[in-house]
mmCIF file of C-alpha atoms and ligand atoms in Angstrom:
data_model
loop_
_atom_site.group_PDB
_atom_site.id
_atom_site.type_symbol
_atom_site.label_atom_id
_atom_site.label_comp_id
_atom_site.label_asym_id
_atom_site.label_seq_id
_atom_site.Cartn_x
_atom_site.Cartn_y
_atom_site.Cartn_z
ATOM 1 C CA UNK X 218 -61.772 -13.120 186.016
ATOM 2 C CA UNK X 219 -63.862 -11.338 188.496
ATOM 3 C CA UNK X 220 -63.411 -12.684 191.994
ATOM 4 C CA UNK X 221 -66.621 -11.424 193.508
ATOM 5 C CA UNK X 222 -68.999 -14.233 194.310
ATOM 6 C CA UNK X 223 -72.112 -14.323 192.211
ATOM 7 C CA UNK X 224 -74.989 -14.738 194.566
ATOM 8 C CA UNK X 225 -78.011 -14.732 192.327
ATOM 9 C CA UNK X 226 -81.329 -15.635 193.765
ATOM 10 C CA UNK X 227 -83.711 -17.888 191.963
ATOM 11 C CA UNK X 228 -86.855 -15.952 191.316
ATOM 12 C CA UNK X 229 -90.155 -17.567 190.781
ATOM 13 C CA UNK X 230 -91.403 -15.301 188.037
ATOM 14 C CA UNK X 231 -93.581 -16.077 185.055
ATOM 15 C CA UNK X 232 -92.022 -14.765 181.861
ATOM 16 C CA UNK X 233 -94.232 -14.127 178.920
ATOM 17 C CA UNK X 234 -93.234 -14.338 175.278
ATOM 18 C CA UNK X 235 -93.454 -11.387 172.982
ATOM 19 C CA UNK X 236 -94.201 -11.274 169.329
ATOM 20 C CA UNK X 237 -94.022 -8.147 167.275
ATOM 21 C CA UNK X 238 -95.514 -8.143 163.850
ATOM 22 C CA UNK X 239 -95.234 -5.905 160.862
ATOM 23 C CA UNK X 240 -93.387 -2.995 162.366
ATOM 24 C CA UNK X 241 -93.101 -0.330 159.724
ATOM 25 C CA UNK X 242 -91.468 2.922 160.667
ATOM 26 C CA UNK X 243 -90.549 6.040 158.725
ATOM 27 C CA UNK X 244 -88.718 9.217 159.590
ATOM 28 C CA UNK X 245 -90.468 11.729 157.354
ATOM 29 C CA UNK X 246 -90.432 10.116 153.931
ATOM 30 C CA UNK X 247 -87.466 7.874 154.756
ATOM 31 C CA UNK X 248 -88.352 4.297 155.709
ATOM 32 C CA UNK X 249 -86.314 2.925 158.620
ATOM 33 C CA UNK X 250 -88.104 -0.416 159.169
ATOM 34 C CA UNK X 251 -90.270 -2.299 156.712
ATOM 35 C CA UNK X 252 -92.646 -5.017 157.914
ATOM 36 C CA UNK X 253 -90.341 -6.357 160.619
ATOM 37 C CA UNK X 254 -91.707 -9.285 162.631
ATOM 38 C CA UNK X 255 -89.981 -11.103 165.473
ATOM 39 C CA UNK X 256 -91.267 -13.923 167.630
ATOM 40 C CA UNK X 257 -89.458 -13.864 170.964
ATOM 41 C CA UNK X 258 -89.854 -16.947 173.122
ATOM 42 C CA UNK X 259 -89.673 -16.703 176.902
ATOM 43 C CA UNK X 260 -86.153 -17.134 178.198
ATOM 44 C CA UNK X 261 -84.421 -16.640 174.853
ATOM 45 C CA UNK X 262 -81.075 -14.912 174.400
ATOM 46 C CA UNK X 263 -80.923 -13.022 171.137
ATOM 47 C CA UNK X 264 -78.237 -10.992 169.412
ATOM 48 C CA UNK X 265 -79.576 -8.410 166.988
ATOM 49 C CA UNK X 266 -76.893 -7.465 164.512
ATOM 50 C CA UNK X 267 -77.139 -4.690 161.989
ATOM 51 C CA UNK X 268 -74.661 -2.237 160.614
ATOM 52 C CA UNK X 269 -74.535 1.099 162.336
ATOM 53 C CA UNK X 270 -77.357 3.326 161.137
ATOM 54 C CA UNK X 271 -79.382 0.359 159.942
ATOM 55 C CA UNK X 272 -82.201 0.727 162.456
ATOM 56 C CA UNK X 273 -81.444 -1.254 165.635
ATOM 57 C CA UNK X 274 -82.305 1.617 167.950
ATOM 58 C CA UNK X 275 -85.379 2.434 165.871
ATOM 59 C CA UNK X 276 -86.618 -1.145 166.255
ATOM 60 C CA UNK X 277 -86.004 -1.179 169.994
ATOM 61 C CA UNK X 278 -87.729 2.178 170.480
ATOM 62 C CA UNK X 279 -90.663 0.934 168.419
ATOM 63 C CA UNK X 280 -90.940 -2.180 170.572
ATOM 64 C CA UNK X 281 -91.525 -0.078 173.667
ATOM 65 C CA UNK X 282 -93.757 2.407 171.833
ATOM 66 C CA UNK X 283 -91.251 5.183 172.367
ATOM 67 C CA UNK X 284 -91.473 5.692 168.608
ATOM 68 C CA UNK X 285 -94.826 5.286 166.906
ATOM 69 C CA UNK X 286 -94.564 2.990 163.879
ATOM 70 C CA UNK X 287 -97.301 3.339 161.288
ATOM 71 C CA UNK X 288 -97.986 -0.405 161.499
ATOM 72 C CA UNK X 289 -97.621 -2.299 164.719
ATOM 73 C CA UNK X 290 -98.953 -5.412 166.401
ATOM 74 C CA UNK X 291 -97.703 -6.854 169.604
ATOM 75 C CA UNK X 292 -98.651 -10.065 171.352
ATOM 76 C CA UNK X 293 -97.979 -10.746 175.004
ATOM 77 C CA UNK X 294 -99.178 -13.279 177.554
ATOM 78 C CA UNK X 295 -98.769 -16.413 175.496
ATOM 79 C CA UNK X 296 -100.608 -14.952 172.583
ATOM 80 C CA UNK X 297 -103.773 -14.303 174.547
ATOM 81 C CA UNK X 298 -103.267 -10.580 174.476
ATOM 82 C CA UNK X 299 -103.070 -8.853 171.144
ATOM 83 C CA UNK X 300 -102.388 -5.237 171.678
ATOM 84 C CA UNK X 301 -103.114 -2.779 168.968
ATOM 85 C CA UNK X 302 -104.969 -0.084 170.822
ATOM 86 C CA UNK X 303 -101.983 1.302 172.743
ATOM 87 C CA UNK X 304 -104.180 2.309 175.655
ATOM 88 C CA UNK X 305 -102.568 3.791 178.756
ATOM 89 C CA UNK X 306 -103.147 0.568 180.686
ATOM 90 C CA UNK X 307 -101.502 -1.487 177.953
ATOM 91 C CA UNK X 308 -98.535 0.823 177.767
ATOM 92 C CA UNK X 309 -97.930 0.808 181.491
ATOM 93 C CA UNK X 310 -98.151 -3.011 181.546
ATOM 94 C CA UNK X 311 -95.905 -3.296 178.508
ATOM 95 C CA UNK X 312 -93.312 -0.864 179.761
ATOM 96 C CA UNK X 313 -92.939 -2.740 183.013
ATOM 97 C CA UNK X 314 -92.281 -5.987 181.140
ATOM 98 C CA UNK X 315 -89.563 -4.789 178.847
ATOM 99 C CA UNK X 316 -86.679 -2.613 179.887
ATOM 100 C CA UNK X 317 -84.070 -1.077 177.608
ATOM 101 C CA UNK X 318 -80.576 0.130 178.406
ATOM 102 C CA UNK X 319 -79.955 2.759 175.763
ATOM 103 C CA UNK X 320 -76.588 3.943 174.487
ATOM 104 C CA UNK X 321 -77.134 7.385 175.920
ATOM 105 C CA UNK X 322 -78.093 6.117 179.371
ATOM 106 C CA UNK X 323 -78.217 9.210 181.486
ATOM 107 C CA UNK X 324 -76.664 8.704 184.886
ATOM 108 C CA UNK X 325 -76.624 11.548 187.377
ATOM 109 C CA UNK X 326 -72.868 12.148 187.555
ATOM 110 C CA UNK X 327 -72.934 14.159 190.754
ATOM 111 C CA UNK X 328 -74.931 11.526 192.615
ATOM 112 C CA UNK X 329 -73.828 8.259 194.114
ATOM 113 C CA UNK X 330 -74.302 4.811 192.588
ATOM 114 C CA UNK X 331 -76.996 3.870 195.095
ATOM 115 C CA UNK X 332 -78.893 7.134 194.549
ATOM 116 C CA UNK X 333 -78.865 6.681 190.782
ATOM 117 C CA UNK X 334 -80.472 3.268 190.974
ATOM 118 C CA UNK X 335 -82.886 4.289 193.750
ATOM 119 C CA UNK X 336 -83.980 7.293 191.693
ATOM 120 C CA UNK X 337 -85.243 4.946 188.960
ATOM 121 C CA UNK X 338 -87.640 3.480 191.513
ATOM 122 C CA UNK X 339 -88.558 6.705 193.285
ATOM 123 C CA UNK X 340 -89.917 8.220 190.089
ATOM 124 C CA UNK X 341 -92.116 5.130 189.711
ATOM 125 C CA UNK X 342 -93.534 5.600 193.206
ATOM 126 C CA UNK X 343 -92.153 2.490 194.919
ATOM 127 C CA UNK X 344 -92.150 2.327 198.733
ATOM 128 C CA UNK X 345 -88.887 3.143 200.570
ATOM 129 C CA UNK X 346 -88.601 -0.356 201.989
ATOM 130 C CA UNK X 347 -88.941 -1.949 198.526
ATOM 131 C CA UNK X 348 -86.445 0.518 197.116
ATOM 132 C CA UNK X 349 -83.803 -0.386 199.688
ATOM 133 C CA UNK X 350 -84.243 -4.112 199.048
ATOM 134 C CA UNK X 351 -84.366 -3.984 195.251
ATOM 135 C CA UNK X 352 -81.506 -1.539 194.817
ATOM 136 C CA UNK X 353 -79.177 -3.687 196.900
ATOM 137 C CA UNK X 354 -80.242 -6.812 195.023
ATOM 138 C CA UNK X 355 -79.752 -5.208 191.636
ATOM 139 C CA UNK X 356 -76.324 -3.828 192.537
ATOM 140 C CA UNK X 357 -75.318 -7.258 193.758
ATOM 141 C CA UNK X 358 -76.424 -8.781 190.457
ATOM 142 C CA UNK X 359 -74.021 -6.508 188.570
ATOM 143 C CA UNK X 360 -71.251 -6.929 191.155
ATOM 144 C CA UNK X 361 -71.354 -3.311 192.209
ATOM 145 C CA UNK X 362 -72.762 -3.341 195.701
ATOM 146 C CA UNK X 363 -69.295 -2.615 197.084
ATOM 147 C CA UNK X 364 -69.276 0.685 195.162
ATOM 148 C CA UNK X 365 -72.742 1.828 196.166
ATOM 149 C CA UNK X 366 -71.415 4.950 197.895
ATOM 150 C CA UNK X 367 -69.086 6.022 195.079
ATOM 151 C CA UNK X 368 -70.013 8.948 192.850
ATOM 152 C CA UNK X 369 -70.760 8.099 189.210
ATOM 153 C CA UNK X 370 -67.908 10.348 188.098
ATOM 154 C CA UNK X 371 -65.501 8.095 190.039
ATOM 155 C CA UNK X 372 -66.458 5.007 188.026
ATOM 156 C CA UNK X 373 -64.948 3.391 184.952
ATOM 157 C CA UNK X 374 -66.928 3.100 181.718
ATOM 158 C CA UNK X 375 -67.862 -0.513 182.387
ATOM 159 C CA UNK X 376 -68.899 0.228 185.961
ATOM 160 C CA UNK X 377 -71.193 2.977 184.647
ATOM 161 C CA UNK X 378 -72.714 0.512 182.209
ATOM 162 C CA UNK X 379 -73.385 -1.823 185.114
ATOM 163 C CA UNK X 380 -75.160 0.947 187.034
ATOM 164 C CA UNK X 381 -77.352 1.402 183.956
ATOM 165 C CA UNK X 382 -78.059 -2.346 183.928
ATOM 166 C CA UNK X 383 -78.911 -2.279 187.666
ATOM 167 C CA UNK X 384 -81.294 0.589 187.013
ATOM 168 C CA UNK X 385 -83.178 -1.660 184.598
ATOM 169 C CA UNK X 386 -83.105 -4.693 186.917
ATOM 170 C CA UNK X 387 -84.909 -2.952 189.781
ATOM 171 C CA UNK X 388 -88.067 -3.107 187.685
ATOM 172 C CA UNK X 389 -87.825 -6.937 187.389
ATOM 173 C CA UNK X 390 -88.374 -6.821 183.636
ATOM 174 C CA UNK X 391 -89.378 -9.921 181.694
ATOM 175 C CA UNK X 392 -87.315 -8.791 178.745
ATOM 176 C CA UNK X 393 -84.123 -6.794 179.055
ATOM 177 C CA UNK X 394 -82.647 -5.187 175.965
ATOM 178 C CA UNK X 395 -79.173 -3.731 175.741
ATOM 179 C CA UNK X 396 -78.804 -1.310 172.869
ATOM 180 C CA UNK X 397 -75.199 -1.825 171.889
ATOM 181 C CA UNK X 398 -72.393 -0.462 173.981
ATOM 182 C CA UNK X 399 -70.239 1.936 172.011
ATOM 183 C CA UNK X 400 -67.209 0.325 170.428
ATOM 184 C CA UNK X 401 -66.059 -3.240 170.811
ATOM 185 C CA UNK X 402 -65.544 -4.546 174.295
ATOM 186 C CA UNK X 403 -62.144 -5.761 175.377
ATOM 187 C CA UNK X 404 -62.132 -9.528 175.921
ATOM 188 C CA UNK X 405 -62.244 -9.371 179.748
ATOM 189 C CA UNK X 406 -65.116 -6.897 179.762
ATOM 190 C CA UNK X 407 -66.955 -8.893 177.113
ATOM 191 C CA UNK X 408 -66.725 -11.963 179.308
ATOM 192 C CA UNK X 409 -68.094 -10.048 182.285
ATOM 193 C CA UNK X 410 -70.950 -8.656 180.185
ATOM 194 C CA UNK X 411 -71.859 -12.162 179.107
ATOM 195 C CA UNK X 412 -71.511 -13.552 182.652
ATOM 196 C CA UNK X 413 -74.051 -11.005 183.886
ATOM 197 C CA UNK X 414 -76.517 -11.449 181.043
ATOM 198 C CA UNK X 415 -76.138 -15.233 180.953
ATOM 199 C CA UNK X 416 -76.976 -15.401 184.648
ATOM 200 C CA UNK X 417 -80.057 -13.198 184.185
ATOM 201 C CA UNK X 418 -81.028 -15.419 181.280
ATOM 202 C CA UNK X 419 -80.589 -18.589 183.350
ATOM 203 C CA UNK X 420 -83.005 -17.109 185.878
ATOM 204 C CA UNK X 421 -85.537 -16.934 183.053
ATOM 205 C CA UNK X 422 -85.177 -13.378 181.829
ATOM 206 C CA UNK X 423 -85.324 -12.891 178.081
ATOM 207 C CA UNK X 424 -82.205 -11.052 176.909
ATOM 208 C CA UNK X 425 -81.786 -9.126 173.684
ATOM 209 C CA UNK X 426 -78.470 -7.501 172.822
ATOM 210 C CA UNK X 427 -78.029 -5.215 169.846
ATOM 211 C CA UNK X 428 -74.386 -5.422 168.957
ATOM 212 C CA UNK X 429 -71.834 -5.212 166.190
ATOM 213 C CA UNK X 430 -69.263 -7.086 168.261
ATOM 214 C CA UNK X 431 -68.343 -9.997 166.014
ATOM 215 C CA UNK X 432 -66.194 -11.751 168.629
ATOM 216 C CA UNK X 433 -68.951 -11.893 171.234
ATOM 217 C CA UNK X 434 -71.555 -13.109 168.750
ATOM 218 C CA UNK X 435 -69.314 -15.851 167.373
ATOM 219 C CA UNK X 436 -68.104 -16.976 170.764
ATOM 220 C CA UNK X 437 -71.430 -17.297 172.576
ATOM 221 C CA UNK X 438 -73.600 -18.899 169.874
ATOM 222 C CA UNK X 439 -77.035 -17.496 170.642
ATOM 223 C CA UNK X 440 -79.955 -16.820 168.341
ATOM 224 C CA UNK X 441 -78.761 -14.218 165.849
ATOM 225 C CA UNK X 442 -81.141 -11.939 163.978
ATOM 226 C CA UNK X 443 -79.547 -9.912 161.188
ATOM 227 C CA UNK X 444 -81.098 -7.210 159.058
ATOM 228 C CA UNK X 445 -80.568 -5.834 155.603
ATOM 229 C CA UNK X 446 -82.530 -3.269 153.635
ATOM 230 C CA UNK X 447 -84.738 -2.525 156.655
ATOM 231 C CA UNK X 448 -85.898 -6.163 156.868
ATOM 232 C CA UNK X 449 -84.776 -9.373 158.565
ATOM 233 C CA UNK X 450 -82.612 -11.408 156.202
ATOM 234 C CA UNK X 451 -81.454 -14.093 158.586
ATOM 235 C CA UNK X 452 -82.609 -15.531 161.891
ATOM 236 C CA UNK X 453 -80.481 -18.423 163.123
ATOM 237 C CA UNK X 454 -80.282 -20.493 166.278
ATOM 238 C CA UNK X 455 -76.709 -20.825 167.595
ATOM 239 C CA UNK X 456 -75.784 -18.369 164.889
ATOM 240 C CA UNK X 457 -72.655 -16.584 163.798
ATOM 241 C CA UNK X 458 -71.939 -12.989 162.923
ATOM 242 C CA UNK X 459 -72.932 -13.015 159.280
ATOM 243 C CA UNK X 460 -72.621 -9.435 158.018
HETATM 244 N N1 LIG C 587 -84.974 10.839 165.079
HETATM 245 C C1 LIG C 587 -84.577 10.556 163.831
HETATM 246 N N2 LIG C 587 -84.973 11.342 162.791
HETATM 247 C C2 LIG C 587 -84.615 11.040 161.520
HETATM 248 N N3 LIG C 587 -83.866 9.979 161.164
HETATM 249 C C3 LIG C 587 -83.451 9.161 162.145
HETATM 250 C C4 LIG C 587 -83.780 9.406 163.528
HETATM 251 N N4 LIG C 587 -83.237 8.416 164.290
HETATM 252 C C5 LIG C 587 -82.593 7.616 163.407
HETATM 253 N N5 LIG C 587 -82.720 8.055 162.133
HETATM 254 C C6 LIG C 587 -82.169 7.421 160.938
HETATM 255 O O1 LIG C 587 -82.717 6.102 160.835
HETATM 256 C C7 LIG C 587 -81.717 5.180 160.441
HETATM 257 C C8 LIG C 587 -81.590 4.109 161.533
HETATM 258 O O2 LIG C 587 -81.028 4.702 162.730
HETATM 259 P P1 LIG C 587 -80.857 3.882 164.085
HETATM 260 O O3 LIG C 587 -82.137 3.210 164.393
HETATM 261 O O4 LIG C 587 -80.305 4.802 165.090
HETATM 262 O O5 LIG C 587 -79.752 2.803 163.651
HETATM 263 P P2 LIG C 587 -78.704 1.952 164.533
HETATM 264 O O6 LIG C 587 -79.204 1.919 165.937
HETATM 265 O O7 LIG C 587 -78.676 0.620 163.865
HETATM 266 O O8 LIG C 587 -77.377 2.636 164.414
HETATM 267 C C9 LIG C 587 -80.449 5.980 160.222
HETATM 268 O O9 LIG C 587 -80.359 6.250 158.834
HETATM 269 C C10 LIG C 587 -80.669 7.225 161.030
HETATM 270 O O10 LIG C 587 -79.976 8.301 160.476
HETATM 271 MG MG1 LIG C 588 -78.268 2.469 167.678
#
């Protein structure tokens, strides 16, 4: 196992639940999601399992309004906010709460680890002092502070994934979503992935992982949401991989 000490800080953050209702999405005349509703409680850890090509990425992109479903309701703030108008102020609030690590995370290969994570904050207009603090914290959370001055091209696949995770963490999201890593993870890496996400989850962050990794899902017994025919067909607490 990893020998670097995990020095997570307890953060006093209020995490809000999120409920999406009736997401319906089509690509041209082809339906990708039909009336999908999910109630996400604060602090939950959820595996979303679908076959490849079944719509996981489409759902995630719809949840952050990166795709525009034809039907869409979203509740935040303990149900007090129902957002249907998709105003600029809603979208900027929403996008700060929920952060996605996509499969095609684009790291700047010719830049260093630190610069890649800092860049994510610079484009959002954070102050230099905050950037320095947050970037170091986030790299520590993914056990990568010791490689902050390495170039991305010098990193392994799993180290690159962790840079992508750190880039999400600097925004202190309430919900973090990992859109499945390509291929199954080897057992050691899988354990490290889960150590990182479990720790974030223990701090109160809601974690959603889209995955087709049967071993991880069966081993860690989280809430499992599975889809079939563009709809949810099972949603189980402490669930198993059921495809
Ligand atoms: N931009 C797009 N235009 C048209 N069809 C798409 C697009 N993105 C995805 N699809 C189709 O929608 C379906 C769901 O894709 P996706 O959400 O990527 O699934 P998953 O993430 O589960 O592999 C697939 O049949 C895919 O070919
Ligand atoms: Mg996908």
